[in-house]
Coordinates of C-alpha atoms in Angstrom, one line a residue:
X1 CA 76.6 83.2 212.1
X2 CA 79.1 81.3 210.2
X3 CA 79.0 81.4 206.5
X4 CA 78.0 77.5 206.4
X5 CA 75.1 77.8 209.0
X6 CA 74.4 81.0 207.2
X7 CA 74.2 79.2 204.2
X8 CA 72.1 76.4 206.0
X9 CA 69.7 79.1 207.1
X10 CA 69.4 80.4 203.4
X11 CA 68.5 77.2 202.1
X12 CA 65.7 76.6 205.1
X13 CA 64.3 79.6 204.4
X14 CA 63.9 78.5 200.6
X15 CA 62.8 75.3 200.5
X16 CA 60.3 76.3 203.7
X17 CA 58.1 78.7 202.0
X18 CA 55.2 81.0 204.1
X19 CA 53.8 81.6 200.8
X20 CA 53.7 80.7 197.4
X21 CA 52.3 83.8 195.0
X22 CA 49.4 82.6 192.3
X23 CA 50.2 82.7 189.2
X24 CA 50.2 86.0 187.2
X25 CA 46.4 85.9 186.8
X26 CA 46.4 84.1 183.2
X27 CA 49.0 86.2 181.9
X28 CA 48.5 87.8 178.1
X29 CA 50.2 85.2 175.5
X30 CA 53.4 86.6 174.0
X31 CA 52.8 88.4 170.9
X32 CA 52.7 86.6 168.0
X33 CA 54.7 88.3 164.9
X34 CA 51.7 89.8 163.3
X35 CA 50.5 91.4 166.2
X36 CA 54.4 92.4 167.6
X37 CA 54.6 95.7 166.8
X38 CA 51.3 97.3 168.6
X39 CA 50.5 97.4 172.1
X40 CA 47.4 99.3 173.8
X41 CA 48.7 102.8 173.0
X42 CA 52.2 102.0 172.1
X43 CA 53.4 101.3 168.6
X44 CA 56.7 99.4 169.1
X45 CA 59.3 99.4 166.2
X46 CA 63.2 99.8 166.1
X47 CA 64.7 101.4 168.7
X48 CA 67.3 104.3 168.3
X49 CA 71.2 103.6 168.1
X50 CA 71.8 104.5 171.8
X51 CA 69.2 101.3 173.2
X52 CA 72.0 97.8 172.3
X53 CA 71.0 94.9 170.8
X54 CA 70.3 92.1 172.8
X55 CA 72.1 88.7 171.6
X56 CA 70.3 86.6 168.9
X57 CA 67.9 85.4 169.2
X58 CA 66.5 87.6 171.3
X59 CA 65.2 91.2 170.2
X60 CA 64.5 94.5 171.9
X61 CA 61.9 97.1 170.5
X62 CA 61.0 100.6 171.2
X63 CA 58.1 102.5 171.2
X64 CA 56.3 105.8 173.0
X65 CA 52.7 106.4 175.2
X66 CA 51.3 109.2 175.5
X67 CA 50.5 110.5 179.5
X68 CA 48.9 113.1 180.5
X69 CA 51.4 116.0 182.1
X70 CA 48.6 116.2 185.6
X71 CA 47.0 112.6 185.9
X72 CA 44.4 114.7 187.4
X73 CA 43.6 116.4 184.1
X74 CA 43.6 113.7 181.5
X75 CA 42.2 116.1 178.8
X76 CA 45.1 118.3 179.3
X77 CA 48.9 118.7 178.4
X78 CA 50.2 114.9 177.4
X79 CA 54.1 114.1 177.1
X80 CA 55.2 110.9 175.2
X81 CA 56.8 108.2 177.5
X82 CA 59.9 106.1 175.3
X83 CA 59.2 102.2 176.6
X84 CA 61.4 99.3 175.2
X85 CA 61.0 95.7 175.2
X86 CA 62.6 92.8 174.9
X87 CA 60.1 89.4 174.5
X88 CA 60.4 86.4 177.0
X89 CA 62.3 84.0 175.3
X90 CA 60.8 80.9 176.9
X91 CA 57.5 79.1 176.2
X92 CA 54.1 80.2 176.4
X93 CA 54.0 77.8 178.9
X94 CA 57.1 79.5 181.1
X95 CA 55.6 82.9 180.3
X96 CA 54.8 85.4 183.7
X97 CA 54.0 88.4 181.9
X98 CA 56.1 91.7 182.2
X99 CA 58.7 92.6 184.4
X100 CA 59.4 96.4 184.5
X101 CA 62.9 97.7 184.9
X102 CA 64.4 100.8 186.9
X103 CA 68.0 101.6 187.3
X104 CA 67.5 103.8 189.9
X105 CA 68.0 107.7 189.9
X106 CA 65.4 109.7 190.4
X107 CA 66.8 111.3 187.1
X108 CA 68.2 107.7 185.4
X109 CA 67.2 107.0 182.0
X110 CA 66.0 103.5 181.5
X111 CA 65.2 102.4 177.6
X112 CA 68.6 100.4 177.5
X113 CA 68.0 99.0 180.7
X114 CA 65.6 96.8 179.0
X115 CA 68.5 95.2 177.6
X116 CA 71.3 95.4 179.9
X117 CA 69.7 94.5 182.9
X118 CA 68.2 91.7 181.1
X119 CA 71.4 90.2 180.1
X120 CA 72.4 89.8 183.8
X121 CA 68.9 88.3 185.3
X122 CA 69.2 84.2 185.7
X123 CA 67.8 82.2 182.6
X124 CA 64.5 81.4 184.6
X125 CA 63.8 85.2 185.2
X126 CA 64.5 85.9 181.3
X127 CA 62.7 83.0 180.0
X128 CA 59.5 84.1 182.0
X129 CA 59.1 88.0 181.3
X130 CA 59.0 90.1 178.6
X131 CA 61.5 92.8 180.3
X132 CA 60.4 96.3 179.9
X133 CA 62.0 99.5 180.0
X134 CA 61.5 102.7 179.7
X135 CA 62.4 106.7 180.6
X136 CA 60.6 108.1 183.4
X137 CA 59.4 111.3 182.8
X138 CA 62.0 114.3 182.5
X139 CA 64.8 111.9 181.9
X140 CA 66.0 110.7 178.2
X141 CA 63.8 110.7 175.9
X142 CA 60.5 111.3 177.8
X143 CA 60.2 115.0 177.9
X144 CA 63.9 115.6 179.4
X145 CA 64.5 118.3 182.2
X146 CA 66.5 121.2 181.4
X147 CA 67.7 123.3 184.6
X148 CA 70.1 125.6 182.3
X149 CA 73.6 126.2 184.0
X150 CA 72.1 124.9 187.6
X151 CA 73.6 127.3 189.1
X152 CA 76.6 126.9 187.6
X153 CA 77.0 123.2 188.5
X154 CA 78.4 122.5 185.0
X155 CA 80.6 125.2 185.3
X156 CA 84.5 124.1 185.0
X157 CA 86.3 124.2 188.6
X158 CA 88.1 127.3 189.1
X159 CA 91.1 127.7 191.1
X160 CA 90.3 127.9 194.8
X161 CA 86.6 126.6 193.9
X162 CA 85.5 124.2 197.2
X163 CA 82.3 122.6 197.1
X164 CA 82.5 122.0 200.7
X165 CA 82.0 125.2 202.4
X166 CA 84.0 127.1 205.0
X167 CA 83.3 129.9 206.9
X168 CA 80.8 132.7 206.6
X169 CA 81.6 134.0 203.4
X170 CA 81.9 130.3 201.5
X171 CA 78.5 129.2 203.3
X172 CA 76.6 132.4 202.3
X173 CA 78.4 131.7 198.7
X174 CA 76.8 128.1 198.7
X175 CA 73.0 129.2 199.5
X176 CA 73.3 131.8 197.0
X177 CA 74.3 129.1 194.1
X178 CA 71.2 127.1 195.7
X179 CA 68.9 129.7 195.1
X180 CA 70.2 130.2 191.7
X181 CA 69.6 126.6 190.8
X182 CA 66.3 127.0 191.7
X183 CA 65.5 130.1 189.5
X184 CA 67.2 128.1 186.9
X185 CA 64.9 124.8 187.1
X186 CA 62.0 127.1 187.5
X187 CA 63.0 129.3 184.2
X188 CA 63.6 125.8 182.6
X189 CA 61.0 123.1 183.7
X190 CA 58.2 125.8 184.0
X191 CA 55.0 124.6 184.4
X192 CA 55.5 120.7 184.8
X193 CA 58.0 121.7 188.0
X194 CA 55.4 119.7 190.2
X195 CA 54.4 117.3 187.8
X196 CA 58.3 115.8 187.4
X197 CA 57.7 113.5 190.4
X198 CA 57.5 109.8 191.6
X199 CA 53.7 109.9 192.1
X200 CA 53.4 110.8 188.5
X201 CA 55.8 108.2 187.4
X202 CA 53.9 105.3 189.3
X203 CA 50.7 106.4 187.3
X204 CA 52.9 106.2 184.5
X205 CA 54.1 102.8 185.3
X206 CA 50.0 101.9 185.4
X207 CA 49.5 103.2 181.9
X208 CA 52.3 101.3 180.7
X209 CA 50.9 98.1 182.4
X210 CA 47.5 98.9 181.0
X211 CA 48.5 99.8 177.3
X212 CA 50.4 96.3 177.2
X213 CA 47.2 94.4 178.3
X214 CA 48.6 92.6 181.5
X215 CA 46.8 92.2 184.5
X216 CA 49.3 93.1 186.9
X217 CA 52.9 94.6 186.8
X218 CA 55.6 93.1 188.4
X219 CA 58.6 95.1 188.9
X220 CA 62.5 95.5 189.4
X221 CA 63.3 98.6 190.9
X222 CA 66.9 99.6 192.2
X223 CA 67.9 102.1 194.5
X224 CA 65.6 104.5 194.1
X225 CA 63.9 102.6 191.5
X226 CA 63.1 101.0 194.9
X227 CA 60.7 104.1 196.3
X228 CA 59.5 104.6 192.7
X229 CA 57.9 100.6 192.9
X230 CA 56.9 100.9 196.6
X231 CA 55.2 104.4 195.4
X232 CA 53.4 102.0 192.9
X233 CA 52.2 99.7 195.3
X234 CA 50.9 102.2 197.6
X235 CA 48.8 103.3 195.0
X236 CA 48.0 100.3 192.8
X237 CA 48.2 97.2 195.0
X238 CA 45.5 95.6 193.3
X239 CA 47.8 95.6 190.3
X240 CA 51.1 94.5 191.7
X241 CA 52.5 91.4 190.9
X242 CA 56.1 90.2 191.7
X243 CA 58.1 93.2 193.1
X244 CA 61.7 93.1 193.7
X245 CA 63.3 96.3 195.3
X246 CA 66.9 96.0 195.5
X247 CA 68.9 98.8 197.5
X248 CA 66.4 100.2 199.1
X249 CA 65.5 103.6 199.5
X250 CA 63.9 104.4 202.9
X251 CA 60.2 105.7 203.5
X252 CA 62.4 109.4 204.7
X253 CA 62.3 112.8 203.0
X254 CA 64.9 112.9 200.4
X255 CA 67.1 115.7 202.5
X256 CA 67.2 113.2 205.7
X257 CA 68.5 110.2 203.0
X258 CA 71.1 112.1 201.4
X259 CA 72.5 113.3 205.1
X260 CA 72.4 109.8 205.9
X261 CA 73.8 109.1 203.1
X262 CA 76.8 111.1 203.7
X263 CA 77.6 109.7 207.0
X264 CA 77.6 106.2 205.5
X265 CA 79.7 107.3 202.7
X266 CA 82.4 108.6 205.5
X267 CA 82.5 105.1 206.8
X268 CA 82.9 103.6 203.4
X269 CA 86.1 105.9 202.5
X270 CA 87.3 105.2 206.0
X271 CA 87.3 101.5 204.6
X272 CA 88.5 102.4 201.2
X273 CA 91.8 104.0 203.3
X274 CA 92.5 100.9 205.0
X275 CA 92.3 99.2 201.7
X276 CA 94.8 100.9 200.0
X277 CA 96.7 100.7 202.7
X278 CA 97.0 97.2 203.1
X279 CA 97.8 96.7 199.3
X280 CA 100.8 99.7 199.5
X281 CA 103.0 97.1 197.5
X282 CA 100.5 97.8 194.6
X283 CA 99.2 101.3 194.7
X284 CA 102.3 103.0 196.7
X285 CA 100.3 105.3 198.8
X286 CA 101.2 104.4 202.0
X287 CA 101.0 101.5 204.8
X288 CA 98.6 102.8 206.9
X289 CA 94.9 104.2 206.5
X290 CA 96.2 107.8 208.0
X291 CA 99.3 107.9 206.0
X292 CA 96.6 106.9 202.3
X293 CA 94.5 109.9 203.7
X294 CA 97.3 112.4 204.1
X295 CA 97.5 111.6 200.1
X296 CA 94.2 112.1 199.3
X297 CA 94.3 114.9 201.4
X298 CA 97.2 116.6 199.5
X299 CA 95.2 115.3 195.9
X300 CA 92.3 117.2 196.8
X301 CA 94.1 120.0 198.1
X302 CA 96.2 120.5 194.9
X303 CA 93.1 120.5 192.5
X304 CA 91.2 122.8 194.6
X305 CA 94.4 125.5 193.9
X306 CA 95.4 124.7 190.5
X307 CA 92.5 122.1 188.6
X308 CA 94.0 120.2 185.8
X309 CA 92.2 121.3 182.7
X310 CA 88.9 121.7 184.8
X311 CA 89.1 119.3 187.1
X312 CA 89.1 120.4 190.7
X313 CA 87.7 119.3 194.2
X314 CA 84.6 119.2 192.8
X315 CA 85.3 116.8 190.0
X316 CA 87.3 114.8 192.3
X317 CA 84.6 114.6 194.7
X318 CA 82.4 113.0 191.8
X319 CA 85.1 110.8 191.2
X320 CA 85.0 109.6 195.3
X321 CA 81.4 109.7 195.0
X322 CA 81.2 107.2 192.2
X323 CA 84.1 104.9 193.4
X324 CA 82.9 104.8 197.0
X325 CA 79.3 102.9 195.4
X326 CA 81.5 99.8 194.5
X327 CA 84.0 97.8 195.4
X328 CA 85.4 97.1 192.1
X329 CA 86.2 100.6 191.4
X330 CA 89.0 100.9 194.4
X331 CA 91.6 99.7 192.5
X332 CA 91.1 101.8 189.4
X333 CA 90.5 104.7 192.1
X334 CA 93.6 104.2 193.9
X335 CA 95.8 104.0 190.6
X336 CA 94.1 107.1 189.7
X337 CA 95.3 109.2 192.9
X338 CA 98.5 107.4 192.6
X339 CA 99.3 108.9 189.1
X340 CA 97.7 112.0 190.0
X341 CA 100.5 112.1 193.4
X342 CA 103.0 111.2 191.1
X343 CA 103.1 112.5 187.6
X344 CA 100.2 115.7 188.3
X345 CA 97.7 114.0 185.9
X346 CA 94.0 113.0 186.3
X347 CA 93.6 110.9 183.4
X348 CA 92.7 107.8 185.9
X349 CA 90.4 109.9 188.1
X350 CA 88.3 111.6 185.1
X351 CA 85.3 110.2 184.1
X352 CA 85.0 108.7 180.8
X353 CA 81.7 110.7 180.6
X354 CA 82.0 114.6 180.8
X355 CA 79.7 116.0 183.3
X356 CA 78.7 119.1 181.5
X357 CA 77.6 116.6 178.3
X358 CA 73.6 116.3 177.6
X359 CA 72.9 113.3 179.4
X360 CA 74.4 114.3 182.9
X361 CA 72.7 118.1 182.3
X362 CA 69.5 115.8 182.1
X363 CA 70.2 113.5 185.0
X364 CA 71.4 116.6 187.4
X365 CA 68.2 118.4 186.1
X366 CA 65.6 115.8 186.3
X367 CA 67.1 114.3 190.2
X368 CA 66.2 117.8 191.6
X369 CA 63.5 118.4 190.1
X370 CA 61.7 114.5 191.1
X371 CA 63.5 115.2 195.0
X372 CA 62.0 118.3 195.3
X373 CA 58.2 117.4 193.6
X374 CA 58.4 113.9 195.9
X375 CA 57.9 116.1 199.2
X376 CA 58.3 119.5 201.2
X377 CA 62.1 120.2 201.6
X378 CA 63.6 121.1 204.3
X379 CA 63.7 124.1 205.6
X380 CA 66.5 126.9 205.0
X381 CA 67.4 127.7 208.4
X382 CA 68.4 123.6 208.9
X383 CA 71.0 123.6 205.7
X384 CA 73.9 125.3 207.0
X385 CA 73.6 123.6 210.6
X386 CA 73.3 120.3 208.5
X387 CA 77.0 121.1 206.8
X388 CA 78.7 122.0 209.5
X389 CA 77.4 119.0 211.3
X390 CA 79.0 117.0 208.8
X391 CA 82.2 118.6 208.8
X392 CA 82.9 118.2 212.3
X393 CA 82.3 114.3 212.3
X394 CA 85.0 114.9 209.0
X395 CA 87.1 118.1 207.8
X396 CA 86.4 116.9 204.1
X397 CA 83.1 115.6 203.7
X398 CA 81.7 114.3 200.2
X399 CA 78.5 116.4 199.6
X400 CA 78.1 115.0 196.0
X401 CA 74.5 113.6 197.2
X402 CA 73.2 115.9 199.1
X403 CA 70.9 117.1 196.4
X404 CA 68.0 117.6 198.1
X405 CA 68.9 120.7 200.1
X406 CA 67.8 122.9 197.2
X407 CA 64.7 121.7 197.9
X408 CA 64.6 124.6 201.0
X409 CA 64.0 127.6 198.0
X410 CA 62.2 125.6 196.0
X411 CA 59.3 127.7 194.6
X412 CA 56.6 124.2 194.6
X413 CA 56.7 122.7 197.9
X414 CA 54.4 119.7 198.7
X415 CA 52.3 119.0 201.2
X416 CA 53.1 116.0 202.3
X417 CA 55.9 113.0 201.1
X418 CA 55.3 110.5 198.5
X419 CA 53.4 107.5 200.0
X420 CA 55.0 104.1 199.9
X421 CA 53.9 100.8 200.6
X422 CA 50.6 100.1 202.8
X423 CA 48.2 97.7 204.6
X424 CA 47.4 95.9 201.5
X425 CA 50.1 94.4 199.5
X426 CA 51.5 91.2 198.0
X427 CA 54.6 90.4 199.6
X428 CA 57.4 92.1 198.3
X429 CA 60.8 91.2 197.9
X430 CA 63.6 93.6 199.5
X431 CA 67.4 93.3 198.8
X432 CA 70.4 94.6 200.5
X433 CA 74.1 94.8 200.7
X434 CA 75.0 95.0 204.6
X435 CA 77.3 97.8 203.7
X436 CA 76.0 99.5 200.8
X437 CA 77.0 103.1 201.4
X438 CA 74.9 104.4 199.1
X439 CA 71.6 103.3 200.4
X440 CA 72.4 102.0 204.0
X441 CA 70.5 98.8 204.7
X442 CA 68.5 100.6 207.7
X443 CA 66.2 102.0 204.9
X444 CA 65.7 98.3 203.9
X445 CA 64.7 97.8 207.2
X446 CA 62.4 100.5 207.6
X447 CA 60.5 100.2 204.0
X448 CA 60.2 96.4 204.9
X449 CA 58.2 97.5 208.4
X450 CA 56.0 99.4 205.5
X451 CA 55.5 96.8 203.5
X452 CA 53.0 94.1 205.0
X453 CA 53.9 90.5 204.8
X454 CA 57.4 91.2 203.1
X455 CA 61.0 89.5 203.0
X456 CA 64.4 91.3 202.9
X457 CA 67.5 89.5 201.3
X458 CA 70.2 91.1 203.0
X459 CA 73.9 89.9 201.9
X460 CA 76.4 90.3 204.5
X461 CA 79.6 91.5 204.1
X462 CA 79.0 92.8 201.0
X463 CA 80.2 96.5 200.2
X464 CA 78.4 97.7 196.9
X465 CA 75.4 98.9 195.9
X466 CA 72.9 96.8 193.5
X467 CA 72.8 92.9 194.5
X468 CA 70.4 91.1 192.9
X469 CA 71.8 90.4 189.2
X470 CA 74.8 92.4 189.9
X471 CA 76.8 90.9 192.6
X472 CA 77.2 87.1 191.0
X473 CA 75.9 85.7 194.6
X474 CA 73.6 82.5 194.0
X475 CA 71.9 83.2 197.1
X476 CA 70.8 86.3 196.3
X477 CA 70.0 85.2 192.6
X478 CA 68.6 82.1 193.6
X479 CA 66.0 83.7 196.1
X480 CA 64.9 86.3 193.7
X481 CA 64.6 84.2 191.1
X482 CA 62.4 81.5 192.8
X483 CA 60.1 84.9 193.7
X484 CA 60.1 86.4 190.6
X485 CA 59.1 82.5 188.6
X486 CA 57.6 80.4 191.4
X487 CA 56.0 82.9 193.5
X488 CA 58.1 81.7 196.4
X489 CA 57.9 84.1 199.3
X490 CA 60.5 82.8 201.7
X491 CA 59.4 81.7 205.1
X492 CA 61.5 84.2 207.1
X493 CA 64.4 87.1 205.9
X494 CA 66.9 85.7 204.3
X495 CA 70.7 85.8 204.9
X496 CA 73.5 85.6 202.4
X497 CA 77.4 85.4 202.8
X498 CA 78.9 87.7 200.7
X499 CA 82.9 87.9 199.3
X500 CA 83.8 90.7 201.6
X501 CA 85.9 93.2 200.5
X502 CA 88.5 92.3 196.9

C-alpha cells in the first residue's frame, strides 16, 4: 500500500468507528484544593527532587499506599507503593478520570513518568486525565530489589572477559555465574522472591485505582508495561477503562521473548551496518555493510583484550543493545565506534549512567526477579543449546536481553505463566512499530488474538521502539488519542506510514 492510500485507509478506519466506548462511568470530579492532598489511602504532598516539575501551571504530587507483600494475606507483611500525580488540566467537563502510566521494564521505575510522559501525550489526552505514576514493586522507591553483586554482573570487564560464550570451558563458566545470581537474589530479595511479580503488580494497580475513588482504570502501558496492563485486564476487566499498550509484549514465557528478541536484534544491527555504510562520508567506517562490520568487529575485539578503564565487550554490548532500540541513537553510535577505531577512546560509546550505580543495581535486580516470579523458566538442559543456536545464525550475538535464562536455577518456579487478556474485555488499543527490534510486532499480533474485540495501530516502516507519544506520527497520535478521549474504537486495524529510517 502506498503511503497516500495508506493514509486514506487510516482516516476510513477513524471516522468509521465499530464502537464508540461510554463514558468513564461518571468519572470522580477533580480534586478541589482543600481536598488535593488526600486520596483513599494515599496522602499526596511534594514529591522528592528526583520526580521534575511539570511546566506551570500544571503540578505533579507524590504520595505512598500501603499493599500487602501476598494479596492473599492482606493481614500480613505490607510494603509502601510511591504514586505521583499530575491533575487534568482541562475542565470538569473534559475530565475522563485517570490514566496510569508504565515505562516499561519489568524493573523500570515510574514516579517521573507521571511527568515526562505526560509532557509528550496530545493536549486532548492531557486535558482529560489526571496522569498517574508510580513504582511498581521492587523498583525505586517501592521496596527496591537488591540481588547483591548478581553474579558479578556489576563487576568491571576484565581483560579477555566475553559475555558471549565459547567453547566448553566459557559455557560451563556462564551457568556457573547464573547460578550465582540466583543465590544472590535469593540471599537478597528473601522471602518476597515470589511476590516481586506482574500478578502482584496488577493487584497493585487495582488498589491504586481504588484508593483514588475511580471507577475504572485506564491505562498506558509500554513494552512490558504492555503484559503488566493485559495482566490487569485478565484479572480486573470489570474495571478497565481505556487501555493503550504500546510495544507489545507477547502472551510467551519471558525466555522464548528474549530469544526472539535476539534474533530480531541481529536483523536490526544488520540494518544499522548498511546505515553506516551508506553515510561513510560522515562516520568514516567504511562503504559497505561488511567492510562497517569488520570495524565493529575489530571494536569489540579490542575491548574484550584490553577494556578501557572497565569497559569491555560487555559494556559495549550494552551500548549496541541500547542503540539498536532507536533510530536516533545510530548516529551518536557510529561516531562513538568511530573515535573508539581511531583515537582508542570510548567516551562516545559509554553511557552517561554507570551501570554499577543504584538505580541500574535496582533495575538488573528487580527485571529478574519479576521474569522469573511471572512463570516457570526454562529448563537448564535448553540454555546452552539456545546459545549456540544463536551463534551460529551470528558469530557475535548481543545477549544483553536474554535475562530470563536465570530463571532455569531459580529456587521459586511457578506453576503456570502470568495470564493476560481474556473473553471478557473492553477493546483495547495495541500499538506497534513494524520493525521494532525490541518487541517484534508478532507479539502485537499474538496479544491482539488474546484480547477480544481489540485494534492494533501498527506504523510501518518505522524502526524504534515506543510509538504512541514518542514517535511525532499524527496517525499514531491521532488514533490513540480519539481512544483514549472519545472512546473511539476504530472500525478495523489501523495502518500508519512511518519516516523510515534517518
Amino acid at each position: 500500500m502506498t503511503p497516500a492510500l495508506r493514509r486514506t485507509a487510516v482516516l476510513a478506519a477513524l471516522t468509521a468507528c465499530a464502537t464508540v466506548l461510554p463514558p468513564a462511568a461518571h468519572p470522580a470530579a477533580a480534586p478541589t484544593t482543600a481536598d488535593a492532598t488526600t486520596a483513599g489511602g494515599i496522602a499526596f504532598g511534594p514529591c522528592p527532587s528526583s520526580v521534575p516539575a511539570p511546566a506551570p501551571p500544571d503540578r505533579v504530587e507524590c504520595g505512598t499506599l500501603r499493599v500487602p507483600l501476598d494479596h492473599r494475606r492482606p493481614h500480613g507483611r505490607h510494603l509502601g507503593i510511591a504514586v505521583s500525580r499530575v491533575p487534568a488540566s482541562g475542565t470538569p467537563a473534559e475530565r475522563r478520570g485517570i490514566l496510569l502510566v508504565n515505562p516499561g521494564g519489568p524493573g523500570g521505575a515510574g514516579l517521573s513518568y507521571a511527568v515526562t510522559k505526560r509532557a509528550k501525550l496530545p493536549e486532548r489526552v492531557r486535558r482529560g486525565y489526571d496522569v498517574i505514576g508510580f513504582d511498581p514493586r521492587g523498583t525505586g522507591r517501592s521496596a527496591p530489589a537488591d540481588c547483591g553483586p548478581m553474579g558479578g554482573l556489576f563487576a568491571a570487564d576484565a581483560p579477555g572477559a566475553d559475555p558471549v560464550p565459547r567453547g566448553p570451558a566459557a559455557e560451563r563458566a556462564h551457568l556457573a555465574a547464573l547460578r550465582r545470581m540466583t543465590a544472590d537474589c535469593a540471599a537478597g530479595v528473601g522471602g518476597a522472591l515470589p511476590h516481586l511479580s506482574t500478578r502482584e503488580t496488577a493487584r497493585d494497580m487495582e488498589a491504586i485505582r481504588a484508593a483514588l475513588g475511580e471507577p475504572k482504570l485506564s491505562f498506558l502501558g509500554v513494552s512490558y508495561g504492555s503484559y503488566l496492563g493485559a495482566a490487569y485486564a485478565a484479572r480486573y476487566p470489570h474495571r478497565t477503562g481505556r487501555m493503550v499498550l504500546d510495544s507489545v509484549v507477547g502472551p510467551e514465557d519471558w525466555y522464548d521473548f528474549d530469544l526472539r528478541q535476539a534474533r530480531a536484534l541481529l536483523a536490526q544491527r544488520a540494518r544499522l551496518f548498511g546505515w553506516l555504510a551508506r553515510h561513510h562520508d560522515r562516520f568514516g567506517l567504511g562503504d559497505t555493510a561488511a567492510e562497517v562490520r569488520a570495524g565493529y568487529t575489530r571494536a569489540r575485539a579490542g575491548l574484550t583484550a584490553r577494556p578501557v578503564d572497565g569497559f569491555g565487550a560487555a559494556a559495549f554490548d550494552r551500548a549496541v543493545y541500547r542503540t539498536l532500540g532507536r533510530t536516533e541513537r545510530w548516529a551518536p553510535f557510529g561516531e562513538g565506534l568511530r573515535g573508539y577505531l581511531r583515537e582508542g577512546t570510548v567516551v562516545g560509546l559509554r553511557p552517561g549512567v554507570p551501570f554499577d550505580g543504584p538505580d541500574s543495581r535496582t533495575y538488573e535486580a528487580a527485571n529478574r526477579t519479576v521474569k522469573c516470579a511471572d512463570g516457570p523458566g526454562p529448563k537448564a538442559g535448553r540454555l546452552l543449546p539456545e546459545l549456540r543456536r544463536l551463534r551460529r545464525l551470528d558469530p557475535l550475538p548481543v545477549l544483553t536481553g536474554l535475562e530470563a535464562d536465570v530463571c532455569a536455577y531459580w529456587p521459586h518456579r511457578p506453576a503456570a505463566r502470568t495470564p493476560l487478556g481474556g473473553p471478557n474485555l473492553p477493546p483495547v488499543l495495541l500499538v506497534a512499530s513494524e520493525h521494532d527490534p525490541v518487541t517484534p510486532v508478532e507479539g502485537a499480533h499474538r496479544l491482539r488474538r488474546a484480547l477480544s474485540g481489540s485494534r492494533l495501530v501498527t506504523l510501518h516502516d518505522d524502526y524504534s521502539h515506543g510509538v504512541f507519544a514518542s514517535r511525532g506520527d499524527a496517525c499514531v497520535d491521532g488514533a490513540v488519542a480519539a481512544y483514549l478521549v472519545d472512546g473511539a474504537v476504530p472500525a478495523r486495524d489501523v495502518h500508519c506510514a512511518g519516516a523510515g529510517l534517518p
